Structure formats: structure tokens, C-alpha cells
Amino acid sequence: MEAPLKVYKGLEGIYVLESALSLLDTENGKLYYVGYDVEELVAKSSYEEVSYLLLKGKLPTKAELEAFVEKLKGEMQLDEKELETVRLVSKRSSGMDALAAYFVLTGRGLVDDGSPMDQAIRAIGKAGSVLGNVIRIDGGEDAMYPDPSLGVAGNLIYLVTSRKPEPYQIEFLDDILILHAEHGVPASTFGAVVAASTLSDVYSSIVTGIMTLKGPLHGGASEAAYQQFVEIGDPNRVEAWLEKALSERRRVMGFGHRVYKIYDPRAKIVKAMAARAAAIAGGRVKALYEVASRLEEVALTKLAPKGLFPNLDFWTPMVYTAVGIPPNYFTAVFAVSRIVGWVAHVLEYWKDNRLIRPLHLYVGPPAGQKYVPIEERH
Ligand code: CMC
């Protein structure tokens, strides 16, 4: 007898591709990019170097990194025409939508410009400069020219705050960008690869990735976690808030992960950063951190036995706030960072492309329904 057909809802536990980009060690709570422990990369590397690692599959020599950074700096520039496009997309939309709209509007003109690798590097360079300006415009400022000499992280903070960032702010955002750069095939990367498998172009894959990252079950969780800390407001209110939330079957945002059933290795690193950010920045960051710390403590007693632990989105709100990113833009910063993961997967997938076309199990009415003219239907 034939086995009944099975639908793998959410593709849980299904391998959909081979990749040499990241290893999620879900037993020991470790994450590796191309074999390198992400904790070591955060401590010793930069977002630029990690981008090279993911795109080229090896760490660069000094000369290779210098050449790569020079190329990236060139792409981080926005000329007057590009700034005009940023103003246009910012007028009609904001956040992730504006970032995606920029790539929709400019992508067509760029698909024939350079190899897919060139286009990937261009997208990584442009993204932070575009988003920084989108945030400026949303805050009532005019667009301005980027400062690529500050690097991807520093330039983004500079555009958002109109000030040369403090070294600790650059370090924080650079670390956050490294931690968000790649993570196997979550929904957004899978979306990007599905688009690429049709032999669409690099920019179309990025747009698909951005729009798929947006939801609160994926990248949007950091914004939702921030709102949750604000809603709680005070560490003394955590117990009552949690009891009510769980009784209403609400989810603790920033808790749980489809793949990690132990503490997310990225969250461990961001937790330490959030503590440092609270100590350095004080004020609002400290207040948020105190609520988050208490919530973690209380929520773990209820959720850890179910394999639910903080993910990185639980702790990033404090770090984003310390570097000046407004809460409604947390997810868009995640997108800027993850572009490298998306394009690295796309380039890898194209080495042996196969159109992604799964099947659906039909459960509708039997075939052969009689078409009744509209006048005779009731
Ligand atoms: N708070 C409370 N209960 C939860 C939570 C949570 N955050 N997450 C899962 N559960 C419960 C869920 O209600 C269910 O309980 P029961 O079996 O009693 O019905 C059980 O845990 C299993 O839930 P699930 O939805 O089947 O688990 P999943 O593997 O599909 O969920 C998740 C993964 C990330 C969607 C989920 O944990 C969640 O919604 N978390 C909150 C949103 C969040 O923080 N997302 C960020 C993910 S990490 C960053 C990224 O990759 O973008």
C-alpha cells in the first residue's frame, strides 16, 4: 500500500538546499559563518570583512580586504539622482517598504551593470546609505550625502543622527550587522532564493527578502519586543503583565525560535551588548534594559521548559536605541545587514540552479463541478 501523501507545513525539518555559508549548531548553541565562530567574528572582525567572507567563501588577505572596502565605499555613495529617488520613495512609503521600493525603482536600470557579484556588492553598499536617508526624511530632515569613510555601520548612524558617531556606537552597530548577516534559510532567505531560482535578478531577490523579513514572526520581532517593553513600562509590572499575556495566549516577542530550542547564540552576545549599552547610554536604554532583564528572568521560568528562550530580537532594541535608530526602523536595519546573506545564498544557488516548484495537495471539491449560469445560482 502506498504511504499517504504528507504536507510539510512550514517546511519544518525539511532540507531545501545545500549551503556552505552558515552552520547553526543547535545542540551546543553556536553559529558559524563559513566555519568561523560568529562570536569570534564579532570580537575581531568587521561587517565589511564578514561580507567578503560570505560572498567569496574565505577570509580576505589585507590587500583583498582593502580592495573590497574601496569598491564598497564607491557603492555607498549616492549621487543627486539617487538622492532624488530616495526622496521619492520616502514620500510614498517608509521603513522596509521604502527600502524595497528603492531597489524596485533602481534595480531595472542596474541589472545589466556588472556581474551578479558586482551587483551584490552594490546592493550591500547602497542599502545603508538609502536607509539612513529614508530615516532622515521620515524624521523631517532632507536627504544628505553619505560618508563612506565611516564604514557601513558608522555611515548609517551618521545619516540618521547628522553627527559623527561615537566609536562605541559604531562598534555596537557593526557587531549587530555581523550578527544579522546570515542565518541559513529563514523565510526571507528562502524567499530570496525562490525568486532567484526563476532566474530573476539580484535586486528582485533582495526585494523579496525585504518583504518576507518584515513580519513580526521573523525580522519584525525586534520592533514588537520594543513595544512590549514599552507596554510593560516598569520591571515591577513584569509578573502581572506576563501572567495576563500568557493567559491570553499572547506570545512573548523575542522569545522562541523555529530552529534553536536552547538559548540563541546571537542573543547571548547581544544580551551582553545591551547591558553595556544600558551602562553607557543610561536613560531610556537603561529603562528598557531593566524591563527586558526582568522579563527574561520571569519568562524563562515559564517558557524554558517548553524550549523557548530569548532570540536575538529580544535584546537588540536596547542596542538600536543606544545608536539612535528609531524603533519603527529596527527591522529595516536588520534588512540592510541581511542583504549580504540573501545575495550570498543567491550567488551560491545559481552555481547549480534548479527552479523551486513544490507541490500542493489538493483538498477542494471533486473535479467536474457543474458550471451553473449566474442567473440560476442561489
Ligand atoms: N511566547 C509564548 N509562547 C510561545 C512563543 C512565545 N514567543 N513562541 C512559541 N510559543 C509556544 C506556542 O504558543 C506553542 O504552544 P502550544 O504548543 O501550547 O500551542 C509552542 O510554543 C510552539 O509554537 P510554534 O509556533 O509551533 O513554534 P515555531 O517553531 O513555529 O515558532 C517562532 C517559532 C519564532 C515563530 C515563535 O517562537 C514566535 O512566534 N516567537 C515570537 C516572535 C519572535 O520572537 N520571532 C523572532 C524569531 S528569531 C529572529 C528571526 O529569525 O527573524
Coordinates of N, CA and C in Angstrom, one line a residue, residues 164-315:
K164 N 28.8 62.8 13.6 CA 29.8 61.7 13.6 C 29.6 60.8 14.8
P165 N 29.4 59.6 14.6 CA 29.1 58.7 15.7 C 30.3 58.5 16.7
E166 N 29.9 58.2 17.9 CA 30.9 57.8 18.9 C 31.5 56.4 18.5
P167 N 32.8 56.2 18.8 CA 33.4 54.9 18.5 C 32.6 53.7 19.0
Y168 N 32.0 53.8 20.3 CA 31.3 52.7 20.8 C 30.0 52.5 20.0
Q169 N 29.4 53.5 19.5 CA 28.2 53.4 18.7 C 28.5 52.6 17.4
I170 N 29.6 53.0 16.7 CA 30.0 52.3 15.5 C 30.2 50.8 15.8
E171 N 30.9 50.5 17.0 CA 31.2 49.2 17.3 C 29.9 48.4 17.6
F172 N 29.0 49.0 18.3 CA 27.7 48.3 18.6 C 27.0 47.9 17.3
L173 N 26.9 49.0 16.4 CA 26.1 48.7 15.2 C 26.8 47.7 14.3
D174 N 28.1 47.8 14.2 CA 28.9 46.9 13.4 C 28.7 45.5 13.9
D175 N 28.7 45.3 15.2 CA 28.5 43.9 15.7 C 27.1 43.4 15.4
I176 N 26.1 44.3 15.5 CA 24.7 44.0 15.2 C 24.6 43.5 13.7
L177 N 25.3 44.3 12.9 CA 25.3 43.9 11.4 C 25.9 42.6 11.2
I178 N 27.0 42.3 11.9 CA 27.6 41.0 11.7 C 26.7 39.9 12.2
L179 N 26.0 40.1 13.3 CA 25.2 39.1 13.9 C 23.9 38.8 13.0
H180 N 23.5 39.8 12.3 CA 22.3 39.6 11.4 C 22.6 39.2 10.0
A181 N 23.9 39.1 9.7 CA 24.3 39.0 8.3 C 23.8 37.7 7.6
E182 N 23.8 36.6 8.3 CA 23.5 35.3 7.7 C 22.9 34.4 8.7
H183 N 22.0 33.5 8.3 CA 21.4 32.6 9.2 C 20.7 31.4 8.5
G184 N 21.4 30.8 7.5 CA 20.8 29.7 6.8 C 19.6 30.1 6.0
V185 N 18.5 29.3 6.0 CA 17.3 29.6 5.2 C 16.0 29.9 6.0
P186 N 16.1 31.0 6.7 CA 14.8 31.5 7.3 C 13.9 32.0 6.1
A187 N 12.7 32.3 6.5 CA 11.7 32.7 5.4 C 12.2 33.7 4.4
S188 N 12.9 34.7 4.9 CA 13.3 35.8 3.9 C 14.4 35.3 3.0
T189 N 15.3 34.5 3.5 CA 16.4 33.9 2.6 C 15.8 32.9 1.6
F190 N 14.8 32.1 2.1 CA 14.2 31.2 1.2 C 13.4 31.9 0.1
G191 N 12.7 33.0 0.5 CA 12.0 33.8 -0.4 C 13.0 34.4 -1.5
A192 N 14.1 34.9 -1.0 CA 15.1 35.4 -2.0 C 15.6 34.4 -2.9
V193 N 15.8 33.2 -2.4 CA 16.3 32.1 -3.3 C 15.2 31.6 -4.2
V194 N 14.0 31.6 -3.8 CA 12.9 31.2 -4.7 C 12.8 32.1 -5.8
A195 N 12.9 33.4 -5.6 CA 12.9 34.4 -6.7 C 14.1 34.2 -7.6
A196 N 15.3 33.9 -7.0 CA 16.5 33.7 -7.8 C 16.4 32.5 -8.7
S197 N 15.7 31.5 -8.2 CA 15.6 30.2 -8.9 C 14.8 30.3 -10.2
T198 N 14.0 31.4 -10.3 CA 13.3 31.7 -11.6 C 14.3 32.4 -12.6
L199 N 15.5 32.6 -12.2 CA 16.5 33.4 -12.9 C 16.1 34.8 -13.1
S200 N 15.4 35.3 -12.0 CA 15.2 36.7 -11.9 C 16.5 37.3 -11.5
D201 N 16.6 38.5 -11.1 CA 17.9 39.1 -10.8 C 18.2 39.4 -9.4
V202 N 19.4 39.8 -9.1 CA 19.8 40.0 -7.7 C 18.9 41.0 -6.9
Y203 N 18.5 42.1 -7.6 CA 17.7 43.1 -6.9 C 16.3 42.5 -6.6
S204 N 15.7 41.7 -7.5 CA 14.4 41.1 -7.3 C 14.5 40.2 -6.1
S205 N 15.6 39.5 -5.9 CA 15.7 38.6 -4.8 C 15.8 39.4 -3.5
I206 N 16.5 40.6 -3.5 CA 16.6 41.4 -2.4 C 15.2 42.0 -2.0
V207 N 14.5 42.4 -3.0 CA 13.1 42.9 -2.7 C 12.3 41.8 -2.0
T208 N 12.4 40.6 -2.6 CA 11.6 39.5 -2.0 C 12.0 39.3 -0.5
G209 N 13.4 39.3 -0.3 CA 13.9 39.1 1.0 C 13.4 40.2 2.0
I210 N 13.4 41.4 1.6 CA 13.0 42.5 2.4 C 11.5 42.3 2.8
M211 N 10.7 42.1 1.8 CA 9.2 42.0 2.1 C 8.9 40.7 3.0
T212 N 9.7 39.7 2.9 CA 9.5 38.5 3.7 C 10.0 38.6 5.1
L213 N 11.0 39.5 5.2 CA 11.6 39.7 6.6 C 10.7 40.5 7.5
K214 N 9.8 41.2 6.8 CA 9.0 42.3 7.5 C 8.1 41.8 8.7
G215 N 7.6 40.6 8.5 CA 6.6 40.1 9.5 C 7.1 40.0 10.9
P216 N 6.2 40.1 11.9 CA 6.6 40.0 13.3 C 7.1 38.6 13.8
L217 N 6.8 37.6 13.0 CA 7.3 36.3 13.4 C 8.7 36.1 12.9
H218 N 9.2 37.1 12.1 CA 10.6 37.0 11.6 C 11.3 38.3 12.0
G219 N 11.7 39.1 11.1 CA 12.6 40.3 11.5 C 11.8 41.3 12.3
G220 N 10.5 41.4 12.1 CA 9.7 42.4 12.8 C 9.7 42.2 14.3
A221 N 10.2 41.1 14.8 CA 10.1 40.8 16.2 C 10.8 41.8 17.1
S222 N 11.9 42.4 16.6 CA 12.6 43.4 17.5 C 11.8 44.6 17.7
E223 N 11.0 45.1 16.7 CA 10.1 46.2 16.9 C 9.0 45.8 17.9
A224 N 8.5 44.6 17.7 CA 7.4 44.1 18.6 C 8.0 44.0 20.0
A225 N 9.2 43.5 20.2 CA 9.8 43.4 21.5 C 10.0 44.7 22.2
Y226 N 10.4 45.7 21.4 CA 10.5 47.1 21.9 C 9.1 47.6 22.4
Q227 N 8.1 47.4 21.6 CA 6.7 47.8 22.0 C 6.3 47.1 23.3
Q228 N 6.7 45.9 23.4 CA 6.3 45.1 24.6 C 7.0 45.6 25.8
F229 N 8.3 46.0 25.7 CA 9.0 46.6 26.9 C 8.3 47.9 27.3
V230 N 7.9 48.7 26.2 CA 7.3 50.0 26.5 C 5.9 49.8 27.2
E231 N 5.2 48.8 26.7 CA 3.9 48.5 27.2 C 4.0 48.1 28.7
I232 N 5.0 47.3 29.0 CA 5.2 46.8 30.4 C 5.6 48.1 31.3
G233 N 6.6 48.8 30.8 CA 6.9 50.1 31.3 C 7.8 50.1 32.6
D234 N 7.7 49.1 33.4 CA 8.4 49.1 34.7 C 8.7 47.6 35.1
P235 N 9.9 47.4 35.6 CA 10.2 46.0 36.0 C 9.2 45.4 37.0
N236 N 8.7 46.2 37.8 CA 7.7 45.7 38.8 C 6.4 45.2 38.2
R237 N 6.2 45.6 37.0 CA 4.9 45.2 36.3 C 5.1 43.9 35.5
V238 N 6.3 43.4 35.5 CA 6.6 42.3 34.6 C 5.7 41.0 34.9
E239 N 5.7 40.6 36.2 CA 5.0 39.4 36.6 C 3.5 39.5 36.1
A240 N 2.8 40.6 36.5 CA 1.4 40.7 36.2 C 1.2 40.7 34.7
W241 N 2.1 41.4 34.0 CA 1.9 41.5 32.5 C 2.1 40.2 31.9
L242 N 3.1 39.4 32.3 CA 3.3 38.1 31.7 C 2.2 37.1 32.0
E243 N 1.7 37.1 33.2 CA 0.6 36.2 33.6 C -0.6 36.5 32.6
K244 N -0.9 37.8 32.5 CA -2.1 38.1 31.7 C -1.8 37.8 30.2
A245 N -0.6 38.1 29.7 CA -0.2 37.8 28.3 C -0.3 36.3 28.0
L246 N 0.2 35.5 28.9 CA 0.2 34.1 28.6 C -1.2 33.5 28.7
S247 N -2.0 34.1 29.7 CA -3.4 33.6 29.8 C -4.2 33.9 28.5
E248 N -3.8 35.0 27.9 CA -4.5 35.4 26.6 C -3.8 34.8 25.4
R249 N -2.9 33.9 25.7 CA -2.1 33.1 24.6 C -1.4 34.1 23.7
R250 N -1.0 35.2 24.3 CA -0.1 36.1 23.5 C 1.3 35.6 23.6
R251 N 2.1 35.9 22.6 CA 3.5 35.4 22.6 C 4.4 36.5 23.2
V252 N 5.4 36.0 23.8 CA 6.5 37.0 24.3 C 7.4 37.3 23.1
M253 N 7.3 38.5 22.6 CA 8.1 38.8 21.4 C 9.6 38.8 21.8
G254 N 10.4 38.1 20.9 CA 11.8 38.0 21.1 C 12.1 36.7 21.9
F255 N 11.1 35.8 22.0 CA 11.3 34.5 22.6 C 10.9 33.4 21.6
G256 N 11.7 32.4 21.6 CA 11.3 31.2 20.8 C 12.0 31.3 19.4
H257 N 12.3 30.2 18.9 CA 12.9 30.1 17.5 C 12.6 28.8 16.9
R258 N 12.3 28.8 15.6 CA 12.0 27.5 14.9 C 13.1 26.5 15.0
V259 N 14.3 27.0 15.0 CA 15.5 26.1 15.0 C 16.2 25.9 16.3
Y260 N 16.4 27.0 17.1 CA 17.0 26.9 18.4 C 16.0 26.6 19.4
K261 N 16.2 25.5 20.1 CA 15.4 25.2 21.3 C 16.2 25.4 22.6
I262 N 17.3 26.0 22.4 CA 18.1 26.5 23.5 C 18.4 28.0 23.3
Y263 N 19.2 28.6 24.2 CA 19.5 30.0 24.1 C 20.2 30.3 22.7
D264 N 19.6 31.2 22.0 CA 20.1 31.6 20.7 C 21.5 32.2 20.9
P265 N 22.5 31.6 20.2 CA 23.9 32.1 20.4 C 24.1 33.6 20.1
R266 N 23.3 34.1 19.2 CA 23.4 35.5 18.9 C 22.8 36.3 20.0
A267 N 21.7 35.8 20.6 CA 21.1 36.6 21.7 C 22.0 36.7 22.9
K268 N 22.9 35.6 23.1 CA 23.8 35.7 24.2 C 24.8 36.9 24.1
I269 N 25.2 37.1 22.8 CA 26.2 38.1 22.5 C 25.4 39.5 22.7
V270 N 24.2 39.6 22.1 CA 23.5 40.9 22.1 C 23.1 41.2 23.6
K271 N 22.8 40.2 24.4 CA 22.5 40.5 25.8 C 23.6 41.2 26.5
A272 N 24.8 40.8 26.3 CA 26.0 41.4 26.9 C 26.1 42.8 26.3
M273 N 25.9 43.0 25.0 CA 25.9 44.3 24.4 C 24.9 45.3 25.0
A274 N 23.7 44.7 25.2 CA 22.6 45.5 25.7 C 22.9 46.0 27.1
A275 N 23.6 45.1 27.9 CA 24.0 45.5 29.3 C 25.0 46.7 29.2
R276 N 25.9 46.6 28.3 CA 26.9 47.6 28.1 C 26.3 48.9 27.6
A277 N 25.3 48.8 26.6 CA 24.6 49.9 26.1 C 23.9 50.7 27.2
A278 N 23.2 49.9 28.1 CA 22.5 50.5 29.2 C 23.4 51.3 30.1
A279 N 24.6 50.7 30.4 CA 25.5 51.3 31.3 C 26.1 52.6 30.6
I280 N 26.4 52.6 29.3 CA 27.0 53.7 28.7 C 25.9 54.8 28.4
A281 N 24.8 54.4 27.8 CA 23.8 55.4 27.4 C 22.9 55.8 28.5
G282 N 22.6 54.9 29.5 CA 21.7 55.3 30.6 C 20.3 55.6 30.1
G283 N 19.6 56.4 30.8 CA 18.3 57.0 30.4 C 17.3 55.9 29.9
R284 N 16.8 56.1 28.7 CA 15.8 55.3 28.1 C 16.3 53.9 27.8
V285 N 17.6 53.8 27.4 CA 18.2 52.5 27.1 C 18.2 51.6 28.4
K286 N 18.6 52.3 29.5 CA 18.7 51.6 30.8 C 17.3 51.1 31.2
A287 N 16.4 52.0 31.1 CA 15.0 51.7 31.5 C 14.5 50.5 30.7
L288 N 14.7 50.5 29.4 CA 14.3 49.4 28.6 C 15.0 48.1 29.0
Y289 N 16.3 48.2 29.3 CA 17.1 47.1 29.6 C 16.6 46.4 30.9
E290 N 16.2 47.3 31.9 CA 15.8 46.8 33.2 C 14.5 46.0 33.0
V291 N 13.6 46.5 32.2 CA 12.3 45.8 31.9 C 12.6 44.4 31.2
A292 N 13.5 44.5 30.2 CA 13.9 43.3 29.4 C 14.5 42.2 30.3
S293 N 15.4 42.7 31.2 CA 16.1 41.7 32.1 C 15.1 41.0 33.0
R294 N 14.2 41.8 33.6 CA 13.2 41.2 34.5 C 12.3 40.2 33.7
L295 N 11.9 40.7 32.5 CA 11.0 39.9 31.7 C 11.7 38.5 31.3
E296 N 13.0 38.6 31.0 CA 13.7 37.4 30.6 C 13.7 36.4 31.8
E297 N 14.0 37.0 33.0 CA 14.1 36.2 34.2 C 12.8 35.4 34.5
V298 N 11.7 36.2 34.4 CA 10.4 35.6 34.8 C 9.9 34.7 33.7
A299 N 10.0 35.2 32.4 CA 9.5 34.4 31.3 C 10.2 33.0 31.1
L300 N 11.5 33.0 31.5 CA 12.3 31.8 31.4 C 11.7 30.7 32.3
T301 N 11.2 31.1 33.5 CA 10.7 30.1 34.4 C 9.5 29.4 33.7
K302 N 8.7 30.1 32.9 CA 7.5 29.5 32.3 C 7.8 28.9 30.9
L303 N 8.7 29.5 30.2 CA 8.9 29.2 28.8 C 10.1 28.2 28.5
A304 N 11.1 28.3 29.3 CA 12.3 27.5 29.1 C 11.9 26.0 29.1
P305 N 11.1 25.5 30.0 CA 10.7 24.1 29.9 C 10.1 23.7 28.6
K306 N 9.5 24.6 27.8 CA 9.0 24.3 26.5 C 10.0 24.5 25.4
G307 N 11.2 24.8 25.8 CA 12.3 25.0 24.8 C 12.2 26.4 24.2
L308 N 11.6 27.4 24.9 CA 11.5 28.7 24.4 C 12.5 29.6 25.2
F309 N 13.4 30.2 24.5 CA 14.5 31.1 25.1 C 14.5 32.4 24.3
P310 N 15.2 33.4 24.8 CA 15.3 34.7 24.1 C 16.0 34.4 22.7
N311 N 15.5 35.0 21.7 CA 16.3 35.1 20.4 C 16.9 36.5 20.3
L312 N 17.7 36.7 19.3 CA 18.5 38.0 19.3 C 17.6 39.2 19.3
D313 N 16.3 39.1 18.8 CA 15.4 40.2 18.7 C 15.0 40.7 20.1
F314 N 15.1 39.8 21.1 CA 14.8 40.3 22.4 C 15.7 41.3 22.9
W315 N 17.0 41.3 22.6 CA 18.0 42.2 23.2 C 18.4 43.3 22.2

